[in-house]
Short mmCIF file of C-alpha atoms in Angstrom, two decimals:
data_model
loop_
_atom_site.label_atom_id
_atom_site.label_comp_id
_atom_site.label_asym_id
_atom_site.label_seq_id
_atom_site.Cartn_x
_atom_site.Cartn_y
_atom_site.Cartn_z
CA MET A 1 -10.01 40.12 -129.65
CA ASN A 2 -8.79 42.15 -132.47
CA GLU A 3 -11.04 44.35 -134.72
CA SER A 4 -9.08 45.21 -137.91
CA ASN A 5 -9.73 47.65 -140.85
CA MET A 6 -11.88 49.94 -138.64
CA PRO A 7 -12.50 53.44 -139.97
CA LEU A 8 -10.95 56.09 -137.64
CA ARG A 9 -14.47 57.45 -137.06
CA ALA A 10 -15.62 54.00 -135.70
CA VAL A 11 -12.62 54.00 -133.32
CA VAL A 12 -13.51 57.60 -132.05
CA GLN A 13 -17.06 56.47 -131.60
CA ARG A 14 -15.84 53.60 -129.51
CA LEU A 15 -13.67 55.76 -127.31
CA ASN A 16 -16.72 58.06 -126.77
CA THR A 17 -18.67 55.28 -125.14
CA THR A 18 -19.88 56.35 -121.73
CA GLY A 19 -18.16 54.88 -118.80
CA LEU A 20 -15.18 53.24 -120.61
CA PHE A 21 -12.35 55.75 -119.80
CA ASP A 22 -11.08 58.13 -117.43
CA ASP A 23 -9.94 61.20 -119.38
CA GLN A 24 -7.54 62.30 -116.58
CA THR A 25 -5.37 59.21 -116.73
CA VAL A 26 -1.98 60.12 -117.84
CA ILE A 27 -0.03 58.09 -120.52
CA ASN A 28 3.51 58.38 -121.76
CA GLY A 29 4.47 58.59 -125.42
CA SER A 30 7.87 57.83 -127.05
CA LEU A 31 8.45 58.02 -130.81
CA ALA A 32 11.15 57.88 -133.36
CA VAL A 33 10.94 59.54 -136.78
CA SER A 34 13.37 59.94 -139.74
CA HIS A 35 13.69 63.57 -140.90
CA ARG A 36 14.37 63.71 -144.74
CA SER A 37 15.82 67.01 -145.98
CA SER A 38 14.93 66.06 -149.50
CA PRO A 39 11.96 65.82 -149.86
CA ALA A 40 11.48 67.67 -146.60
CA ARG A 41 9.28 65.57 -144.37
CA ASP A 42 9.13 63.40 -141.30
CA GLU A 43 8.64 59.72 -141.69
CA LEU A 44 7.45 57.64 -138.67
CA ILE A 45 9.66 54.86 -137.54
CA LEU A 46 7.69 53.89 -134.45
CA ALA A 47 5.54 55.46 -131.79
CA ARG A 48 4.02 54.02 -128.59
CA TYR A 49 1.81 55.66 -126.13
CA ALA A 50 1.11 53.66 -122.89
CA VAL A 51 0.54 53.84 -119.17
CA GLY A 52 3.83 53.33 -117.35
CA ASP A 53 4.85 53.93 -113.75
CA ASP A 54 4.15 57.09 -111.86
CA ARG A 55 7.08 58.91 -113.59
CA GLN A 56 5.98 61.14 -116.35
CA PHE A 57 8.02 62.15 -119.19
CA TYR A 58 9.20 65.69 -119.71
CA ARG A 59 8.73 66.84 -123.23
CA SER A 60 12.04 66.10 -124.91
CA ASN A 61 13.52 66.09 -128.38
CA GLN A 62 16.85 64.55 -129.32
CA THR A 63 18.35 64.56 -132.96
CA HIS A 64 20.97 62.23 -134.05
CA GLY A 65 21.42 63.09 -137.81
CA GLU A 66 18.28 62.01 -139.59
CA LEU A 67 16.90 60.25 -136.51
CA ARG A 68 14.75 62.17 -134.14
CA LEU A 69 13.64 60.79 -130.75
CA MET A 70 10.79 62.48 -128.97
CA ARG A 71 8.79 62.11 -125.74
CA GLU A 72 5.79 63.60 -124.21
CA THR A 73 3.15 62.93 -121.56
CA ILE A 74 -0.47 63.38 -122.40
CA SER A 75 -3.86 62.52 -120.96
CA VAL A 76 -6.31 59.97 -122.26
CA GLY A 77 -8.60 62.89 -123.02
CA GLY A 78 -5.79 64.35 -125.11
CA ILE A 79 -5.39 61.17 -127.14
CA ARG A 80 -9.12 61.10 -127.75
CA ARG A 81 -9.05 64.58 -129.05
CA ARG A 82 -6.18 63.86 -131.35
CA LEU A 83 -7.91 60.73 -132.69
CA ALA A 84 -11.01 62.88 -133.46
CA GLU A 85 -8.90 65.33 -135.38
CA ALA A 86 -7.20 62.42 -137.24
CA ALA A 87 -10.58 61.14 -138.25
CA GLU A 88 -11.25 64.40 -139.96
CA SER A 89 -7.74 65.30 -141.36
CA VAL A 90 -6.13 61.84 -141.64
CA SER A 91 -3.04 63.06 -139.79
CA PHE A 92 -2.26 62.26 -136.21
CA GLU A 93 -0.40 64.79 -134.04
CA VAL A 94 2.53 63.42 -132.10
CA GLY A 95 5.15 65.08 -129.93
CA ASP A 96 5.81 68.90 -130.30
CA GLY A 97 2.94 69.42 -132.79
CA LEU A 98 4.47 67.05 -135.40
CA LYS A 99 1.76 65.60 -137.50
CA ILE A 100 2.00 62.16 -139.08
CA GLU A 101 -0.16 61.16 -142.12
CA VAL A 102 -2.04 57.99 -141.35
CA GLY A 103 -4.24 55.57 -143.12
CA GLU A 104 -8.02 56.03 -143.05
CA ASN A 105 -8.46 52.60 -141.36
CA SER A 106 -6.90 51.29 -138.11
CA SER A 107 -7.23 48.29 -135.78
CA ILE A 108 -8.30 48.10 -132.23
CA GLU A 109 -7.65 45.15 -129.81
CA LEU A 110 -8.81 44.59 -126.26
CA LEU A 111 -5.93 43.47 -124.11
CA PRO A 112 -6.98 41.68 -120.90
CA SER A 113 -6.08 42.69 -117.25
CA ASP A 114 -3.38 40.69 -115.39
CA ASP A 115 -3.41 39.66 -111.74
CA PRO A 116 -4.38 42.67 -109.52
CA GLN A 117 -0.86 42.80 -107.83
CA THR A 118 0.65 43.68 -111.21
CA GLY A 119 -1.53 46.74 -111.70
CA ILE A 120 -2.18 45.99 -115.47
CA CYS A 121 -5.65 46.91 -116.33
CA ALA A 122 -7.64 45.91 -119.44
CA ARG A 123 -6.80 48.34 -122.25
CA TYR A 124 -7.35 49.08 -125.85
CA GLU A 125 -4.40 48.84 -128.21
CA ILE A 126 -5.15 51.06 -131.15
CA ARG A 127 -2.78 50.82 -134.23
CA LEU A 128 -2.47 53.56 -136.83
CA SER A 129 -0.41 52.97 -139.88
CA ALA A 130 1.77 55.94 -141.18
CA ARG A 131 1.63 56.69 -144.86
CA HIS A 132 5.33 57.24 -144.96
CA ARG A 133 7.47 54.80 -143.06
CA GLY A 134 11.02 55.66 -141.92
CA TYR A 135 13.53 53.01 -141.95
CA LEU A 136 16.51 51.94 -139.61
CA SER A 137 19.02 52.21 -142.49
CA GLN A 138 21.25 54.90 -141.13
CA ALA A 139 24.65 53.59 -140.14
CA GLY A 140 25.89 54.06 -136.49
CA PRO A 141 27.27 55.01 -134.20
CA LEU A 142 24.97 57.84 -133.08
CA VAL A 143 27.09 60.15 -131.02
CA ALA A 144 26.35 63.68 -130.20
CA TYR A 145 27.65 66.09 -127.69
CA GLY A 146 25.43 66.35 -124.59
CA LEU A 147 23.17 63.42 -125.72
CA PRO A 148 23.15 59.73 -124.91
CA SER A 149 25.12 57.67 -127.35
CA PHE A 150 23.85 54.67 -129.36
CA GLU A 151 25.65 52.01 -131.38
CA SER A 152 22.97 52.12 -134.18
CA PRO A 153 19.52 53.52 -134.97
CA GLU A 154 18.03 50.07 -134.13
CA GLN A 155 19.54 50.21 -130.65
CA ALA A 156 18.41 53.77 -130.10
CA VAL A 157 14.85 52.87 -131.09
CA ARG A 158 14.93 49.70 -128.85
CA ALA A 159 16.13 51.75 -125.82
CA TRP A 160 13.94 54.79 -126.42
CA ILE A 161 10.61 53.11 -127.17
CA GLY A 162 10.95 50.50 -124.51
CA LEU A 163 8.82 47.92 -126.45
CA ARG A 164 9.69 44.40 -125.39
CA PRO A 165 10.21 42.33 -127.34
CA PHE A 166 11.38 44.50 -130.22
CA HIS A 167 12.73 42.68 -133.40
CA GLY A 168 14.62 45.60 -134.86
CA SER A 169 14.45 46.12 -138.72
CA SER A 170 12.21 42.98 -139.11
CA ASP A 171 9.66 44.20 -136.49
CA ALA A 172 6.07 44.21 -137.99
CA ARG A 173 5.09 47.21 -135.75
CA LEU A 174 7.57 49.60 -137.50
CA GLY A 175 5.67 52.48 -139.22
CA ASN A 176 2.80 52.36 -136.73
CA ILE A 177 1.54 54.48 -133.88
CA LEU A 178 0.50 52.15 -130.99
CA LEU A 179 -1.87 53.73 -128.47
CA GLU A 180 -2.53 51.62 -125.29
CA VAL A 181 -5.59 53.40 -123.73
CA PRO A 182 -6.54 51.90 -120.27
CA LEU A 183 -10.13 51.14 -119.57
CA ALA A 184 -11.79 52.58 -116.47
CA ALA A 185 -14.76 50.12 -116.85
CA PRO A 186 -15.23 47.04 -114.64
CA ARG A 187 -12.50 44.32 -114.80
CA LEU A 188 -11.74 40.91 -113.55
CA GLY A 189 -9.74 40.90 -110.36
CA THR A 190 -8.50 37.84 -108.51
CA LEU A 191 -9.38 34.47 -109.94
CA ALA A 192 -9.02 31.34 -107.81
CA LEU A 193 -10.16 27.83 -107.49
CA GLU A 194 -11.92 27.56 -104.13
CA SER A 195 -12.05 23.81 -104.64
CA GLU A 196 -11.89 21.35 -107.58
CA GLN A 197 -15.60 22.24 -108.22
CA MET A 198 -15.75 26.03 -107.87
CA MET A 199 -13.93 29.13 -109.32
CA ARG A 200 -14.26 32.34 -107.41
CA ILE A 201 -13.91 35.73 -109.31
CA THR A 202 -13.69 39.20 -107.89
CA ILE A 203 -14.91 42.24 -109.88
CA VAL A 204 -13.04 45.38 -109.70
CA GLY A 205 -14.48 48.84 -110.45
CA LEU A 206 -18.13 47.75 -110.50
CA PRO A 207 -20.28 50.62 -111.77
CA SER A 208 -23.66 51.54 -110.48
CA GLU A 209 -25.35 52.50 -113.76
CA THR A 210 -24.43 49.97 -116.33
CA PRO A 211 -25.25 46.22 -115.64
CA VAL A 212 -22.50 43.72 -116.33
CA GLU A 213 -22.43 39.96 -116.38
CA VAL A 214 -19.75 37.25 -116.30
CA THR A 215 -20.10 34.88 -119.10
CA GLY A 216 -17.95 32.02 -120.47
CA VAL A 217 -17.53 28.37 -121.37
CA TRP A 218 -15.82 25.27 -119.95
CA GLN A 219 -14.30 22.61 -122.29
CA SER A 220 -12.87 19.21 -121.75
CA GLY A 221 -9.42 18.16 -123.14
CA ASP A 222 -10.87 16.27 -126.08
CA ALA A 223 -13.47 19.08 -126.77
CA ALA A 224 -16.20 16.44 -126.48
CA SER A 225 -17.82 18.18 -123.43
CA ILE A 226 -18.63 21.93 -123.44
CA GLU A 227 -20.71 23.83 -120.69
CA GLN A 228 -21.62 27.49 -121.01
CA PHE A 229 -22.38 29.81 -118.01
CA ALA A 230 -23.67 33.28 -117.42
CA HIS A 231 -23.94 35.11 -114.14
CA LYS A 232 -25.24 38.66 -113.54
CA VAL A 233 -22.89 40.66 -111.42
CA LEU A 234 -24.71 41.85 -108.37
CA GLY A 235 -21.73 42.22 -105.99
CA ASP A 236 -17.82 42.19 -106.17
CA VAL A 237 -17.67 38.35 -106.04
CA VAL A 238 -18.95 35.74 -108.57
CA GLU A 239 -18.69 32.07 -108.06
CA ILE A 240 -18.65 29.75 -111.04
CA PRO A 241 -19.18 26.00 -110.79
CA ARG A 242 -16.51 23.95 -112.44
CA PRO A 243 -17.31 20.55 -114.02
CA HIS A 244 -14.96 17.74 -113.10
CA TRP A 245 -13.94 17.15 -116.72
CA ALA A 246 -13.12 20.85 -117.48
CA VAL A 247 -9.47 21.55 -118.35
CA GLN A 248 -9.97 24.78 -120.43
CA VAL A 249 -11.96 27.94 -119.65
CA ALA A 250 -12.88 31.26 -121.48
CA ILE A 251 -14.40 34.08 -119.32
CA TRP A 252 -15.71 37.50 -120.50
CA LEU A 253 -16.94 40.51 -118.55
CA VAL A 254 -19.60 42.08 -120.72
CA ARG A 255 -21.75 45.18 -120.33
CA ALA A 256 -25.47 45.52 -121.01
CA ASP A 257 -24.63 47.15 -124.38
CA SER A 258 -22.67 43.98 -125.33
CA LEU A 259 -19.20 45.73 -125.00
CA ILE A 260 -16.60 43.36 -123.48
CA THR A 261 -14.46 45.13 -120.85
CA ASP A 262 -12.21 42.27 -119.78
CA PHE A 263 -11.53 38.61 -120.45
CA TYR A 264 -9.62 35.53 -119.28
CA PHE A 265 -8.52 32.51 -121.11
CA GLU A 266 -6.65 29.37 -120.01
CA SER A 267 -5.87 26.01 -121.45
CA ALA A 268 -3.01 23.54 -121.20
CA ASN A 269 -0.69 25.40 -123.41
CA ARG A 270 -1.58 29.03 -123.08
CA CYS A 271 -2.98 31.59 -120.56
CA SER A 272 -4.02 35.30 -120.88
CA ARG A 273 -2.45 36.10 -117.47
CA SER A 274 1.06 35.66 -115.98
CA ARG A 275 -0.37 33.43 -113.20
CA ARG A 276 -2.40 30.27 -114.02
CA ILE A 277 -5.43 29.09 -112.21
CA LEU A 278 -6.15 25.57 -113.71
CA TYR A 279 -2.40 24.75 -114.20
CA PRO A 280 -0.37 25.98 -111.18
CA PRO A 281 3.38 26.39 -111.52
CA ILE A 282 5.65 23.28 -111.23
CA PRO A 283 6.18 22.67 -107.47
CA GLU A 284 9.68 21.46 -107.69
CA ALA A 285 10.94 23.92 -110.27
CA ASN A 286 13.76 25.90 -108.80
CA SER A 287 12.87 29.59 -108.15
CA ARG A 288 16.08 31.65 -108.31
CA ASP A 289 14.66 34.89 -109.80
CA PRO A 290 17.21 37.49 -108.57
CA GLU A 291 20.25 35.24 -109.26
CA VAL A 292 19.11 34.03 -112.60
CA LEU A 293 17.66 37.30 -113.72
CA ALA A 294 20.91 39.16 -112.93
CA GLN A 295 22.84 36.63 -114.99
CA ILE A 296 20.43 36.93 -118.01
CA LEU A 297 20.56 40.68 -117.90
CA SER A 298 24.34 40.59 -118.10
CA GLY A 299 23.96 39.24 -121.67
CA GLU A 300 25.63 36.38 -123.56
CA GLY A 301 29.31 35.86 -123.10
CA GLU A 302 31.96 33.27 -123.01
CA GLY A 303 30.14 31.33 -120.36
CA LEU A 304 26.53 32.26 -121.13
CA GLU A 305 24.15 31.70 -124.08
CA PHE A 306 20.43 32.08 -124.76
CA LYS A 307 18.41 29.83 -127.10
CA PRO A 308 14.65 29.34 -127.82
CA PHE A 309 13.04 26.03 -127.07
CA LEU A 310 14.91 23.28 -129.04
CA LYS A 311 12.91 20.38 -130.46
CA PRO A 312 14.94 17.14 -129.93
CA GLY A 313 16.28 15.97 -133.25
CA SER A 314 15.98 19.20 -135.05
CA ASP A 315 18.92 20.95 -136.84
CA LYS A 316 18.91 23.63 -134.15
CA PHE A 317 19.49 20.88 -131.51
CA SER A 318 22.89 20.37 -132.97
CA GLU A 319 23.75 23.92 -132.05
CA LEU A 320 23.12 23.04 -128.43
CA ILE A 321 25.64 20.19 -128.71
CA LYS A 322 28.23 22.64 -130.20
CA THR A 323 27.69 25.06 -127.39
CA ILE A 324 28.02 22.35 -124.67
CA ILE A 325 31.39 21.20 -126.17
CA GLY A 326 32.54 24.73 -126.49
CA PHE A 327 31.85 25.47 -122.81
CA SER A 328 33.45 22.24 -121.77
CA ASN A 329 36.57 23.20 -123.69
CA LYS A 330 36.66 26.53 -121.95
CA ARG A 331 35.70 27.29 -118.40
CA GLY A 332 32.16 25.81 -118.32
CA GLY A 333 28.96 27.80 -118.74
CA SER A 334 25.17 27.90 -118.78
CA ILE A 335 22.63 27.71 -121.62
CA TYR A 336 19.05 29.09 -120.99
CA LEU A 337 16.23 27.72 -123.19
CA GLY A 338 13.38 30.22 -123.35
CA VAL A 339 15.36 33.48 -123.51
CA SER A 340 15.77 35.43 -126.82
CA ASP A 341 18.97 36.96 -128.15
CA HIS A 342 17.66 40.29 -126.78
CA GLN A 343 17.37 38.90 -123.33
CA GLU A 344 13.52 38.76 -123.36
CA ILE A 345 12.34 35.96 -121.08
CA GLU A 346 9.83 34.05 -123.14
CA GLY A 347 9.51 30.76 -121.45
CA VAL A 348 8.88 27.29 -122.84
CA GLU A 349 5.44 26.26 -121.56
CA LYS A 350 3.69 26.13 -124.89
CA GLU A 351 6.49 24.42 -126.70
CA LEU A 352 6.65 21.69 -124.00
CA TRP A 353 2.99 20.90 -124.42
CA ASP A 354 3.44 20.72 -128.29
CA ALA A 355 6.63 18.79 -128.22
CA GLY A 356 5.48 16.13 -125.75
CA ALA A 357 1.94 15.52 -127.07
CA LYS A 358 2.39 11.71 -127.21
CA ASP A 359 4.95 10.67 -124.70
CA GLY A 360 5.40 13.52 -122.28
CA GLY A 361 2.46 13.04 -119.92
CA ASN A 362 -0.59 14.92 -118.99
CA THR A 363 0.81 17.68 -116.90
CA LEU A 364 3.42 20.38 -117.36
CA GLU A 365 5.42 18.80 -114.56
CA GLU A 366 5.55 15.41 -116.34
CA ARG A 367 6.44 16.94 -119.60
CA THR A 368 9.24 18.95 -118.24
CA ARG A 369 10.72 15.79 -116.61
CA TRP A 370 10.23 14.02 -119.90
CA TYR A 371 11.97 16.64 -121.93
CA CYS A 372 14.89 17.16 -119.58
CA ALA A 373 15.50 13.22 -119.53
CA LEU A 374 15.34 13.08 -123.29
CA VAL A 375 17.71 16.07 -123.73
CA ARG A 376 20.21 14.37 -121.24
CA LYS A 377 20.17 11.21 -123.30
CA LEU A 378 20.63 12.93 -126.59
CA ILE A 379 23.53 15.07 -125.28
CA ARG A 380 25.23 11.83 -123.78
CA ASP A 381 24.92 10.20 -127.18
CA ARG A 382 26.79 13.04 -128.93
CA VAL A 383 29.53 14.34 -126.65
CA SER A 384 32.70 12.72 -125.31
CA LYS A 385 32.93 11.14 -121.81
CA GLY A 386 34.75 14.02 -120.18
CA ILE A 387 31.77 16.37 -120.27
CA ASP A 388 29.79 16.92 -117.05
CA PHE A 389 26.47 18.73 -117.30
CA ARG A 390 22.97 19.02 -115.82
CA VAL A 391 19.66 19.66 -117.34
CA GLU A 392 16.91 21.20 -115.10
CA SER A 393 14.19 23.75 -114.97
CA CYS A 394 13.73 26.99 -113.17
CA ARG A 395 11.18 29.89 -113.07
CA VAL A 396 12.03 33.54 -113.66
CA GLY A 397 9.28 36.25 -113.59
CA GLY A 398 6.76 33.45 -113.60
CA LYS A 399 8.07 31.95 -116.90
CA LEU A 400 9.49 28.42 -117.07
CA LEU A 401 13.03 28.14 -118.41
CA LEU A 402 15.20 25.10 -119.08
CA VAL A 403 18.97 25.35 -118.18
CA VAL A 404 21.84 23.27 -119.32
CA SER A 405 24.75 23.79 -116.95
CA VAL A 406 28.09 22.63 -118.25
CA GLU A 407 31.32 22.03 -116.22
CA GLU A 408 34.80 22.73 -117.51
CA GLY A 409 36.02 19.42 -119.23
CA LYS A 410 38.35 17.16 -117.28
CA GLU A 411 39.62 15.30 -120.40
CA LYS A 412 40.19 18.12 -123.01
CA PRO A 413 39.80 18.27 -125.85
CA CYS A 414 36.10 17.44 -125.69
CA SER A 415 34.41 16.69 -129.00
CA ASP A 416 31.39 15.54 -130.97
CA VAL A 417 31.70 11.71 -131.06
CA ILE A 418 29.70 11.52 -134.23
CA THR A 419 31.56 14.21 -136.40
CA ASN A 420 34.72 14.43 -134.26
CA ASP A 421 34.52 18.17 -134.32
CA VAL A 422 36.18 20.10 -131.43
CA TRP A 423 34.44 23.28 -130.51
CA THR A 424 35.51 26.13 -128.22
CA ARG A 425 34.26 29.54 -127.17
CA ARG A 426 35.68 32.88 -128.40
CA GLY A 427 33.76 35.55 -126.55
CA ALA A 428 30.00 34.94 -127.09
CA ASN A 429 30.56 32.72 -130.11
CA THR A 430 30.99 28.92 -130.51
CA VAL A 431 33.68 28.23 -133.14
CA ARG A 432 35.68 25.22 -134.37
CA ALA A 433 38.93 24.94 -132.41
CA SER A 434 42.09 25.70 -134.25
CA VAL A 435 45.16 23.24 -134.15
CA ASP A 436 46.93 25.57 -131.69
CA GLU A 437 43.84 25.79 -129.44
CA ILE A 438 43.59 22.04 -129.41
CA LYS A 439 47.31 21.70 -128.48
CA GLN A 440 46.69 24.14 -125.63
CA MET A 441 43.77 22.10 -124.43
CA ILE A 442 45.81 18.94 -124.45
CA ALA A 443 48.69 20.70 -122.46
CA SER A 444 46.28 22.22 -119.82
CA ALA A 445 44.10 19.02 -119.35
CA VAL A 446 43.89 17.62 -115.90
CA PRO A 447 45.64 14.13 -115.95
CA VAL A 448 43.43 11.28 -115.38
CA ARG A 449 44.63 9.26 -112.39
CA GLY A 450 44.89 5.57 -112.74
CA PHE A 451 45.30 2.72 -110.20
CA PHE A 452 49.16 3.17 -109.68
CA ASP A 453 48.64 6.88 -108.94
CA TRP A 454 46.78 5.95 -105.85
CA VAL A 455 49.06 3.21 -104.54
CA ARG A 456 51.55 4.38 -101.99
CA PRO A 457 55.06 2.91 -102.18
CA THR A 458 55.90 0.53 -99.25
CA GLY A 459 59.20 0.03 -97.49
#
């Protein structure tokens, strides 16, 4: 629900709507700018203002050469005043009175609330684009006495801004001011299926002066059946009948002035909340949150690697084969599918639905089993017999991951039976084994016992 190319005046008018915001709510701002001595000006790299935890930032300013890292805490009312000033002067004030020139147009997007236990409310994300964008081109390391050290400007911005995921120099949000302004208007609370035929919705923050209603639409899997609904909100609970054929739902909470204050969407391959209603988590998926999360946060290494979802038969799938062989020729290891190189847990639900459209089944559980079985077969067809591995699923932070666990090979050197390549691990990289490394594998291999090794001599 994104409105782009909005004049700043229109954004200010939206923020002045009665009953949408609490001006006393506090948000934290982190920003990074490049200070150019010639010509003398500050260029925005990235700024983000958002509600965090109860901890407020103390105003701070760190300088690493041309890179300036700044922080401040400000109220929603303060943000609204700064936006009103920017609408007049086309410059937005950030930390310590620094003003950044911005474009006359901006974008505003309504982000939905999450499950009540997460504490994430519906909010507007307002994006302002700076006229002069700073770049992450300065070489590292960034080391200064009395200040935290960073390996590079990219790492400094990633750590300082706290925006996950952050894609470094290729991130499309560079050169923007991101303002996440929480709404104090009514929002959707708990959503639950009371039965197969009824959804129950609680409403949080119901006002007394502005009427609201819950409106939405059910849809079948083939989109042949569609049923709309609308219910005036008279209390803190609304019950919505669910057709037996419905496998997709979109729900909006809308005020009498037609402003949407929250929404929920769920289909087979995506959901606007971290917890699904129509498609609950896979019952048998292993839940080892603390153990797996600690392993992921430790980062890639000799026995750990992260990969996105891999489509069977793709070129990227061959990288999985190399890594498995490399682990087997070392001390074993684990490969997590659905985790980025920067340790962001992204999950594989959507990709499983797309990959298994024809053969995978009609539920996420069936498609997960289908994919794991197919991956096992494809691996077996490519690797030598001495490789032991498992392919299974687990959930971390509510996201579904796939894990390939590899044991140390018993018959080294292990290889790719199609290309005859022998791979090994050097740190966090999979490389082709050298002649000396292959000789060492052969020397350290556990001998395979035959029949006569088990026969005890008699007499």
